[in-house]
Coordinates of C-alpha atoms in Angstrom, one line a residue:
Chain A
M1 CA 142.4 139.3 105.6
S2 CA 141.0 136.4 107.8
D3 CA 143.5 134.5 110.0
Q4 CA 140.4 133.4 111.8
K5 CA 140.1 129.4 112.5
P6 CA 136.6 128.5 111.1
F7 CA 133.9 127.5 113.6
I8 CA 133.4 123.8 114.1
G9 CA 130.2 122.7 115.2
E10 CA 130.0 119.6 117.2
V11 CA 126.9 117.3 118.0
T12 CA 126.7 114.1 119.7
F13 CA 124.3 111.1 119.8
H14 CA 124.0 107.4 119.9
V15 CA 123.9 105.2 117.1
R16 CA 120.3 104.0 116.4
Y17 CA 119.5 100.1 115.8
A18 CA 117.6 101.2 112.7
E19 CA 121.0 102.7 111.3
T20 CA 122.6 99.4 111.4
D21 CA 122.6 96.3 108.7
A22 CA 123.2 93.0 108.7
M23 CA 127.0 93.1 108.6
G24 CA 126.4 94.2 112.1
I25 CA 127.8 97.8 111.7
V26 CA 126.4 101.3 110.7
H27 CA 125.2 101.2 107.1
H28 CA 127.3 103.3 104.7
G29 CA 124.0 105.6 104.1
S30 CA 123.6 106.4 107.9
Y31 CA 126.8 108.7 107.4
I32 CA 124.8 110.9 105.0
I33 CA 122.4 111.7 107.8
Y34 CA 124.8 112.1 110.5
F35 CA 126.2 114.8 108.1
E36 CA 123.1 116.5 107.7
E37 CA 122.6 116.3 111.5
G38 CA 126.1 118.1 111.9
R39 CA 124.9 120.6 109.3
S40 CA 121.6 121.5 111.0
N41 CA 123.6 121.5 114.3
Y42 CA 126.2 123.8 112.9
I43 CA 123.6 126.2 111.7
R44 CA 122.1 126.1 115.4
Q45 CA 125.2 126.5 117.1
R46 CA 126.1 129.7 114.8
G47 CA 122.5 131.2 116.3
S48 CA 120.6 130.6 113.2
S49 CA 118.2 127.9 111.9
Y50 CA 118.1 126.1 108.6
A51 CA 114.4 125.7 109.2
E52 CA 113.8 129.6 109.3
F53 CA 115.9 130.0 106.2
E54 CA 113.4 127.7 104.4
R55 CA 110.9 129.8 105.7
T56 CA 112.0 132.7 103.9
G57 CA 111.8 131.1 100.7
Y58 CA 115.3 129.5 100.0
Y59 CA 116.8 126.2 100.0
L60 CA 120.3 124.9 100.1
T61 CA 120.1 122.0 97.7
V62 CA 122.7 119.1 97.7
S63 CA 124.8 119.2 94.6
E64 CA 127.3 116.7 95.7
V65 CA 128.4 114.6 98.5
N66 CA 131.5 112.4 99.4
V67 CA 132.3 110.1 101.9
R68 CA 135.2 108.3 103.4
Y69 CA 134.8 105.5 105.6
L70 CA 137.6 104.5 107.8
R71 CA 136.2 102.2 110.5
P72 CA 132.9 100.7 111.3
A73 CA 130.8 101.9 114.1
R74 CA 128.0 99.9 115.9
Y75 CA 124.7 100.2 117.7
D76 CA 124.7 102.4 120.8
Q77 CA 128.2 103.8 120.0
R78 CA 128.3 107.7 120.9
L79 CA 129.4 109.5 117.9
T80 CA 130.5 113.1 117.8
V81 CA 129.9 114.8 114.2
R82 CA 132.0 117.7 113.4
C83 CA 131.1 120.4 110.7
R84 CA 132.4 123.1 109.5
V85 CA 131.9 125.5 106.2
S86 CA 135.0 124.5 104.2
E87 CA 134.3 126.9 101.2
A88 CA 131.7 129.8 100.7
K89 CA 130.7 131.5 97.6
S90 CA 127.6 134.0 96.8
R91 CA 125.6 131.2 95.3
Q92 CA 127.3 127.8 96.8
I93 CA 128.4 126.3 100.2
T94 CA 130.7 123.6 100.8
F95 CA 130.6 121.9 104.5
S96 CA 133.0 119.2 105.8
Y97 CA 132.7 116.5 108.2
E98 CA 134.1 114.3 110.4
V99 CA 132.4 111.4 112.4
V100 CA 134.3 110.3 115.3
D101 CA 134.1 107.9 118.2
A102 CA 132.7 110.5 121.4
E103 CA 134.6 108.4 123.7
N104 CA 138.2 108.0 122.1
G105 CA 138.2 110.1 118.9
D106 CA 138.7 107.2 116.3
V107 CA 137.3 108.7 113.2
F108 CA 134.5 106.5 111.2
A109 CA 134.2 108.7 108.6
T110 CA 134.9 112.0 106.6
G111 CA 133.4 113.7 103.9
S112 CA 132.0 116.9 102.1
S113 CA 128.7 118.2 100.7
K114 CA 128.1 120.9 98.2
H115 CA 125.2 123.0 98.2
I116 CA 123.5 125.2 96.0
C117 CA 121.2 128.0 97.2
I118 CA 117.7 127.9 95.1
T119 CA 114.5 129.7 95.3
Q120 CA 111.2 127.7 95.9
D121 CA 110.6 127.7 92.1
G122 CA 114.2 126.1 91.8
Q123 CA 116.1 129.2 90.6
V124 CA 119.8 129.5 91.5
A125 CA 120.1 132.5 93.9
R126 CA 122.7 134.6 95.9
I127 CA 122.5 133.5 99.6
P128 CA 121.0 136.4 101.2
D129 CA 123.1 138.5 103.5
L130 CA 120.8 138.2 106.3
W131 CA 121.9 134.3 106.4
R132 CA 125.7 135.4 105.6
A133 CA 126.4 135.1 109.5
W134 CA 126.5 131.1 109.8
V135 CA 128.3 131.1 106.3
G136 CA 132.0 130.7 106.4
Chain B
M1 CA 143.5 92.1 75.8
S2 CA 140.0 93.3 76.4
D3 CA 138.1 95.5 74.1
Q4 CA 134.9 94.1 75.6
K5 CA 132.3 96.9 76.7
P6 CA 131.7 96.4 80.4
F7 CA 128.3 94.8 81.4
I8 CA 125.6 97.3 82.6
G9 CA 123.0 95.9 84.9
E10 CA 119.8 97.9 84.8
V11 CA 116.9 97.9 87.3
T12 CA 113.8 100.2 87.3
F13 CA 111.7 100.9 90.2
H14 CA 109.2 103.6 91.5
V15 CA 110.1 106.4 94.0
R16 CA 108.8 105.5 97.5
Y17 CA 107.2 108.7 99.5
A18 CA 109.4 107.6 102.3
E19 CA 112.5 108.3 100.1
T20 CA 111.1 112.0 99.9
D21 CA 111.7 115.1 102.2
A22 CA 110.3 118.3 103.1
M23 CA 111.7 120.1 99.8
G24 CA 108.9 117.9 98.2
I25 CA 112.0 115.9 96.3
V26 CA 113.7 112.5 96.8
H27 CA 116.1 113.1 99.9
H28 CA 119.8 113.0 98.9
G29 CA 120.5 110.2 101.1
S30 CA 118.2 107.9 99.2
Y31 CA 120.4 107.7 96.4
I32 CA 123.1 105.6 98.3
I33 CA 120.3 103.1 98.6
Y34 CA 119.5 103.3 94.9
F35 CA 123.1 103.0 94.3
E36 CA 123.1 99.7 96.4
E37 CA 119.9 98.4 94.9
G38 CA 121.8 98.8 91.4
R39 CA 124.8 97.1 92.8
S40 CA 122.8 94.4 94.2
N41 CA 120.7 94.0 90.8
Y42 CA 124.4 94.2 88.9
I43 CA 125.1 90.9 90.6
R44 CA 122.1 89.4 90.1
Q45 CA 122.0 89.8 86.6
R46 CA 125.7 88.6 86.2
G47 CA 124.1 85.5 87.4
S48 CA 125.2 85.5 91.0
S49 CA 124.3 86.7 94.5
Y50 CA 125.6 89.3 96.9
A51 CA 123.6 87.1 99.7
E52 CA 125.5 84.0 98.7
F53 CA 129.0 85.9 98.7
E54 CA 128.2 86.7 102.4
R55 CA 127.6 83.3 103.1
T56 CA 130.8 82.0 102.1
G57 CA 132.3 84.4 104.7
Y58 CA 133.2 87.3 102.8
Y59 CA 131.8 90.8 102.7
L60 CA 132.5 93.9 100.4
T61 CA 132.6 96.6 102.9
V62 CA 132.2 100.5 101.5
S63 CA 135.3 102.6 101.6
E64 CA 134.1 105.5 99.6
V65 CA 131.2 106.9 98.0
N66 CA 130.7 109.8 95.8
V67 CA 127.5 111.4 94.5
R68 CA 126.9 114.2 92.1
Y69 CA 123.1 115.4 91.9
L70 CA 121.9 117.1 88.7
R71 CA 118.1 117.3 88.9
P72 CA 115.5 116.3 91.6
A73 CA 113.4 113.3 91.5
R74 CA 110.1 113.1 92.8
Y75 CA 107.4 110.7 94.6
D76 CA 106.2 107.7 92.4
Q77 CA 108.7 108.5 89.3
R78 CA 110.0 105.3 87.8
L79 CA 113.8 105.7 88.1
T80 CA 116.5 103.3 86.1
V81 CA 119.6 102.6 88.1
R82 CA 122.5 101.5 85.7
C83 CA 125.4 100.0 87.3
R84 CA 129.0 98.8 86.2
V85 CA 132.1 97.9 87.4
S86 CA 134.6 100.4 86.8
E87 CA 137.6 99.1 88.3
A88 CA 138.3 95.7 89.8
K89 CA 141.6 94.9 91.5
S90 CA 142.5 91.7 93.5
R91 CA 141.2 93.2 96.9
Q92 CA 138.9 96.2 95.6
I93 CA 136.0 96.9 93.4
T94 CA 134.8 100.1 92.2
F95 CA 131.1 100.5 90.9
S96 CA 129.6 103.5 88.9
Y97 CA 126.0 104.7 88.9
E98 CA 123.8 106.6 86.9
V99 CA 120.2 106.9 88.3
V100 CA 117.8 108.2 85.2
D101 CA 114.2 109.0 84.5
A102 CA 112.8 105.6 83.3
E103 CA 110.4 107.5 81.0
N104 CA 112.8 110.0 79.3
G105 CA 116.5 109.0 80.3
D106 CA 116.9 112.6 82.2
V107 CA 119.9 112.0 84.5
F108 CA 119.0 112.6 88.2
A109 CA 122.4 111.8 89.8
T110 CA 125.7 109.9 89.0
G111 CA 128.1 108.4 91.4
S112 CA 130.4 105.8 92.6
S113 CA 131.5 103.5 95.4
K114 CA 134.7 101.7 96.4
H115 CA 134.5 98.5 98.3
I116 CA 137.2 96.5 99.9
C117 CA 137.0 92.6 100.2
I118 CA 137.2 91.4 103.8
T119 CA 136.8 88.4 105.9
Q120 CA 134.1 88.2 108.7
D121 CA 137.0 89.0 111.2
G122 CA 137.5 92.1 109.3
Q123 CA 141.1 91.4 107.6
V124 CA 141.4 92.5 104.0
A125 CA 141.2 89.6 101.6
R126 CA 141.6 88.8 97.9
I127 CA 138.0 88.4 96.3
P128 CA 137.9 84.8 95.8
D129 CA 138.3 83.4 92.3
L130 CA 134.9 82.0 92.7
W131 CA 133.4 85.3 92.4
R132 CA 135.5 86.7 89.8
A133 CA 132.5 86.1 87.2
W134 CA 130.7 89.2 87.8
V135 CA 133.9 91.3 88.9
G136 CA 134.9 93.3 85.7
Chain C
M1 CA 74.7 95.2 97.8
S2 CA 78.1 94.3 97.0
D3 CA 79.2 90.6 97.1
Q4 CA 82.3 91.4 95.1
K5 CA 85.6 90.4 96.7
P6 CA 87.7 93.3 97.3
F7 CA 90.5 94.0 94.6
I8 CA 94.1 93.1 96.2
G9 CA 97.0 94.9 94.8
E10 CA 99.9 93.0 94.5
V11 CA 103.9 94.1 94.1
T12 CA 107.3 92.3 94.3
F13 CA 110.6 93.3 94.9
H14 CA 114.0 92.3 96.9
V15 CA 115.1 93.3 100.1
R16 CA 117.3 95.7 100.1
Y17 CA 120.6 95.8 102.5
A18 CA 119.8 99.1 103.7
E19 CA 116.4 97.8 105.1
T20 CA 118.4 95.0 107.5
D21 CA 119.7 95.5 110.9
A22 CA 122.4 94.1 113.1
M23 CA 120.1 91.1 113.8
G24 CA 120.8 90.2 110.1
I25 CA 117.2 90.4 109.2
V26 CA 114.9 93.2 108.0
H27 CA 114.4 96.0 110.6
H28 CA 110.7 96.2 111.8
G29 CA 110.6 99.8 110.8
S30 CA 111.3 98.6 107.2
Y31 CA 107.4 97.1 106.8
I32 CA 106.2 100.4 107.0
I33 CA 107.9 101.3 103.9
Y34 CA 106.9 97.9 102.4
F35 CA 103.1 98.8 103.6
E36 CA 103.5 102.2 101.9
E37 CA 105.0 100.7 98.5
G38 CA 102.1 98.3 98.8
R39 CA 99.5 101.1 99.1
S40 CA 101.2 103.2 96.3
N41 CA 101.0 99.9 93.9
Y42 CA 97.6 99.3 94.8
I43 CA 96.4 102.9 93.6
R44 CA 98.3 102.4 90.6
Q45 CA 96.8 99.1 89.7
R46 CA 93.4 100.7 90.1
G47 CA 94.4 102.9 87.5
S48 CA 95.0 106.1 89.4
S49 CA 97.8 107.9 91.0
Y50 CA 98.4 109.1 94.6
A51 CA 100.8 111.4 93.3
E52 CA 98.2 112.9 91.0
F53 CA 95.8 112.9 94.3
E54 CA 98.1 115.0 95.8
R55 CA 98.4 117.3 92.8
T56 CA 94.5 118.1 93.2
G57 CA 95.4 119.5 96.8
Y58 CA 94.4 116.6 98.7
Y59 CA 96.1 114.3 101.2
L60 CA 95.8 110.8 102.8
T61 CA 97.1 111.6 106.3
V62 CA 98.2 108.5 108.3
S63 CA 96.2 108.4 111.5
E64 CA 97.2 104.9 112.8
V65 CA 99.6 101.8 111.8
N66 CA 99.5 98.4 113.4
V67 CA 102.1 95.8 112.4
R68 CA 102.3 91.9 113.5
Y69 CA 105.6 90.5 112.7
L70 CA 105.4 86.6 112.1
R71 CA 109.1 85.5 110.8
P72 CA 112.3 87.6 109.7
A73 CA 113.1 88.4 106.3
R74 CA 116.4 89.0 104.9
Y75 CA 118.5 90.6 102.3
D76 CA 117.9 89.8 98.8
Q77 CA 114.8 87.8 99.6
R78 CA 112.0 88.4 97.0
L79 CA 109.0 89.8 98.9
T80 CA 105.2 90.2 97.8
V81 CA 103.3 93.0 99.4
R82 CA 99.5 92.3 99.1
C83 CA 97.1 95.5 99.7
R84 CA 93.5 96.0 99.9
V85 CA 91.2 98.5 101.3
S86 CA 89.4 97.0 104.3
E87 CA 87.1 99.9 105.3
A88 CA 86.2 103.3 103.3
K89 CA 84.3 106.1 104.6
S90 CA 83.7 109.3 103.2
R91 CA 86.7 111.1 105.0
Q92 CA 88.6 107.9 105.9
I93 CA 90.1 104.7 104.4
T94 CA 92.0 101.5 105.9
F95 CA 94.2 99.5 104.2
S96 CA 95.2 96.2 105.0
Y97 CA 98.4 94.3 104.1
E98 CA 100.1 91.1 104.0
V99 CA 104.0 90.7 103.4
V100 CA 104.8 87.3 101.9
D101 CA 107.7 85.3 100.7
A102 CA 107.5 85.6 96.7
E103 CA 108.7 82.2 96.7
N104 CA 106.7 80.1 98.9
G105 CA 104.0 82.4 100.5
D106 CA 105.4 82.3 103.9
V107 CA 103.9 85.2 105.7
F108 CA 106.4 87.8 107.1
A109 CA 104.2 90.2 108.4
T110 CA 100.4 91.7 108.4
G111 CA 99.0 94.8 109.4
S112 CA 96.9 97.8 108.6
S113 CA 96.9 101.8 108.3
K114 CA 94.1 104.0 108.6
H115 CA 94.5 107.3 106.7
I116 CA 92.2 110.5 106.9
C117 CA 91.6 112.9 103.9
I118 CA 92.8 116.5 104.5
T119 CA 93.4 119.5 102.5
Q120 CA 96.7 121.2 102.1
D121 CA 95.8 123.5 104.8
G122 CA 95.3 120.3 107.2
Q123 CA 91.5 120.7 107.4
V124 CA 89.4 117.4 107.1
A125 CA 87.6 116.6 104.2
R126 CA 85.5 114.3 101.9
I127 CA 87.7 111.9 99.6
P128 CA 86.6 113.6 96.2
D129 CA 84.3 111.5 94.2
L130 CA 86.9 111.5 91.4
W131 CA 89.2 109.2 93.5
R132 CA 86.2 106.9 94.7
A133 CA 87.2 104.6 91.8
W134 CA 90.3 103.0 93.7
V135 CA 88.7 103.4 97.3
G136 CA 86.8 100.2 98.1
Chain D
M1 CA 102.3 94.0 145.7
S2 CA 103.7 96.9 144.0
D3 CA 102.2 100.5 144.4
Q4 CA 105.0 101.8 142.5
K5 CA 104.7 104.3 139.6
P6 CA 106.3 102.7 136.5
F7 CA 110.0 104.3 135.4
I8 CA 109.6 106.5 132.4
G9 CA 112.5 107.3 130.1
E10 CA 113.0 110.4 128.7
V11 CA 115.1 111.7 125.5
T12 CA 114.8 114.5 123.6
F13 CA 116.5 115.3 119.8
H14 CA 115.9 117.3 116.9
V15 CA 113.8 116.0 113.8
R16 CA 116.3 115.3 111.1
Y17 CA 115.4 116.3 107.4
A18 CA 115.8 113.0 105.9
E19 CA 112.9 111.8 108.7
T20 CA 110.5 114.0 106.9
D21 CA 108.7 113.5 103.7
A22 CA 106.9 115.3 100.9
M23 CA 104.1 116.5 102.9
G24 CA 106.5 118.7 104.9
I25 CA 106.2 116.6 107.9
V26 CA 107.7 113.9 109.6
H27 CA 107.0 110.6 107.7
H28 CA 105.0 108.4 109.5
G29 CA 107.5 105.5 109.6
S30 CA 109.9 107.6 111.4
Y31 CA 108.1 107.3 114.6
I32 CA 109.0 103.7 114.7
I33 CA 112.4 105.0 114.7
Y34 CA 111.8 107.2 117.5
F35 CA 110.2 104.7 119.8
E36 CA 113.4 102.5 119.0
E37 CA 115.3 105.4 120.2
G38 CA 113.0 105.8 123.2
R39 CA 113.7 102.0 124.4
S40 CA 117.5 102.1 123.9
N41 CA 117.4 105.4 126.1
Y42 CA 115.2 103.6 128.6
I43 CA 117.3 100.6 128.9
R44 CA 120.2 102.9 129.2
Q45 CA 118.5 105.3 132.0
R46 CA 118.0 102.0 134.0
G47 CA 121.7 101.4 134.1
S48 CA 121.8 98.8 131.7
S49 CA 122.6 98.7 127.7
Y50 CA 120.6 96.7 125.2
A51 CA 124.1 96.6 122.9
E52 CA 125.4 94.5 126.2
F53 CA 122.2 92.2 126.2
E54 CA 122.9 91.3 122.7
R55 CA 126.2 90.6 123.3
T56 CA 125.3 88.0 125.7
G57 CA 123.5 86.0 123.1
Y58 CA 119.9 87.2 123.3
Y59 CA 117.5 89.5 121.3
L60 CA 114.3 91.0 122.0
T61 CA 112.7 90.7 118.5
V62 CA 109.7 92.8 117.9
S63 CA 106.4 91.0 117.3
E64 CA 104.2 93.7 117.1
V65 CA 104.1 97.6 116.8
N66 CA 101.2 100.0 117.0
V67 CA 101.3 103.6 116.4
R68 CA 98.5 106.5 116.6
Y69 CA 99.6 109.8 115.0
L70 CA 97.7 112.8 116.6
R71 CA 99.3 115.9 114.8
P72 CA 102.3 116.4 112.5
A73 CA 105.8 117.1 113.5
R74 CA 108.1 119.2 111.2
Y75 CA 111.9 119.3 110.7
D76 CA 114.2 120.8 113.3
Q77 CA 111.3 120.4 115.9
R78 CA 112.6 119.2 119.2
L79 CA 110.7 116.0 120.3
T80 CA 111.0 114.1 123.5
V81 CA 110.2 110.4 123.6
R82 CA 108.7 109.0 126.6
C83 CA 108.9 105.3 127.3
R84 CA 107.9 102.7 129.9
V85 CA 107.6 99.2 130.0
S86 CA 103.5 98.5 130.2
E87 CA 103.9 94.7 130.4
A88 CA 106.5 92.5 131.3
K89 CA 106.3 88.4 131.2
S90 CA 108.9 85.9 131.4
R91 CA 109.7 85.7 127.8
Q92 CA 107.9 89.1 126.4
I93 CA 107.9 92.6 126.9
T94 CA 105.8 95.6 126.2
F95 CA 107.1 99.0 125.8
S96 CA 104.6 102.0 125.3
Y97 CA 105.8 105.7 123.9
E98 CA 104.7 108.9 123.8
V99 CA 106.4 111.5 121.6
V100 CA 105.7 115.1 122.5
D101 CA 106.8 118.8 121.9
A102 CA 109.8 119.3 123.8
E103 CA 108.7 122.8 124.1
N104 CA 105.1 122.8 125.0
G105 CA 104.3 118.9 125.5
D106 CA 101.9 118.6 122.5
V107 CA 101.6 114.9 121.7
F108 CA 102.5 114.0 117.9
A109 CA 102.1 110.4 118.3
T110 CA 101.4 107.5 120.9
G111 CA 102.2 103.9 120.4
S112 CA 103.7 100.5 121.9
S113 CA 105.8 97.4 120.9
K114 CA 105.9 94.0 122.0
H115 CA 109.0 92.0 122.1
I116 CA 110.0 88.5 122.5
C117 CA 113.2 87.1 124.1
I118 CA 115.3 84.8 121.6
T119 CA 118.5 83.2 121.4
Q120 CA 121.0 83.6 118.5
D121 CA 119.4 80.7 117.0
G122 CA 115.8 81.9 116.9
Q123 CA 114.6 80.1 119.9
V124 CA 112.3 81.8 122.5
A125 CA 113.6 82.1 125.7
R126 CA 113.1 83.4 129.4
I127 CA 114.6 86.7 130.0
P128 CA 117.8 86.1 131.9
D129 CA 117.6 87.3 135.8
L130 CA 120.5 89.3 135.1
W131 CA 118.2 91.6 132.8
R132 CA 115.4 91.8 135.1
A133 CA 116.6 94.9 136.6
W134 CA 115.2 97.3 133.7
V135 CA 112.3 94.9 133.1
G136 CA 109.2 96.6 134.8

């Protein structure tokens, strides 16, 4: 029985100009990239590497993404992306995210992404035990 | 009372190389851009223009996006994006999307996006009657 | 001896919202994508396919890109990208581009990209004769 | 007479998955974004802010970009972008860049970008003295 709090990865960076749009704010599609950066960083902070995972012949293909936008972010603001594993099954993993203002904690967006473990030829597979360390 | 089928906008284009990623397939974030292109096209096919909408001082800010990924698309494939209004309220509008293979109709992804009408200073506003033509 | 005019590929599309930035105009990086789309289309219009080229185990890796920006483009404008081969050597090919307003021909940007033919393991190679049809 | 070495800004970050393409390497267009990040960081390291610059009603619009690609970078590699001002005139500024492997200094790409100072209505203007601190 696990009472443990889940590990939360955190990474902070500046909004790039290319990530904004003609509304003067961060384009809503950029948050998908922020989530991805949060996920990459989560795995690094767990002492592993998604690049290494792929080199062993496995992929976590994305099956679902959901984003809720709460307030607009702008060029050069410092964002912190918080990422955690919110569900882990043998073949599937769900990450949850919060993108917040690194200065004052205001929440820009929240969301989640679902991933299925596949092999190079596209077959669904169990996530190898080797990688269980950073899953959940 | 409306028994009308909703209008469905359709636009077809090729996958760009920049939209792919190291898995050899279209990056999941690219579908947000495809949805957006479907939405822009929907409004054009209704005889209107989102660029014109913005010039009158209104914006449809995105409050939510959801995507389900069914099969991978690849560079140079011809995609068709189908877009319709699935819900219209006085201050809010929801679009639904299907991204399919233009050759055989295979579905790559489905999803939806929720938008809130705001003014230039960020206040929530009713969608002006002028623009009701393409809403619902 | 060739007095032939070079073939010029032309493709027209709308500016996507995601391609704009907080200046309210198309982000300068988007033109790299427009050039690429012009290049893909050029090869298609020559009756070939860059996707097919890659499936035979060859790549045209980019060794240089140059862009000159003449006037800003905006969301929803219709752009035409003109692309031609400006130099062809046995292992290298240079494409030149113009991005113009599809309505009035105003030039937004011009540029060029240099490509080197490599094999899957990164070795420089002659462009196979099979593909000479669309080169020059 | 100035014998001073120019200030060189340096920023380091990981390659994001979305920045790669189906060749398995960083897409050539992503380097434009890396240059931009190098430029933003340069201005921050000089104690200023391009966001602030824009808030005073000025923009540095891009008039030219050149990139040379030397070797491919891959997902999750740590890149360092070095940026310096290579030419400064009253209305124009040129930045030069190097994108290198943060671990071993291998050069992925070099390049430059030329910028013209304009006002909000698009008129060419002198770069205000206030901002001369980070110019040259």
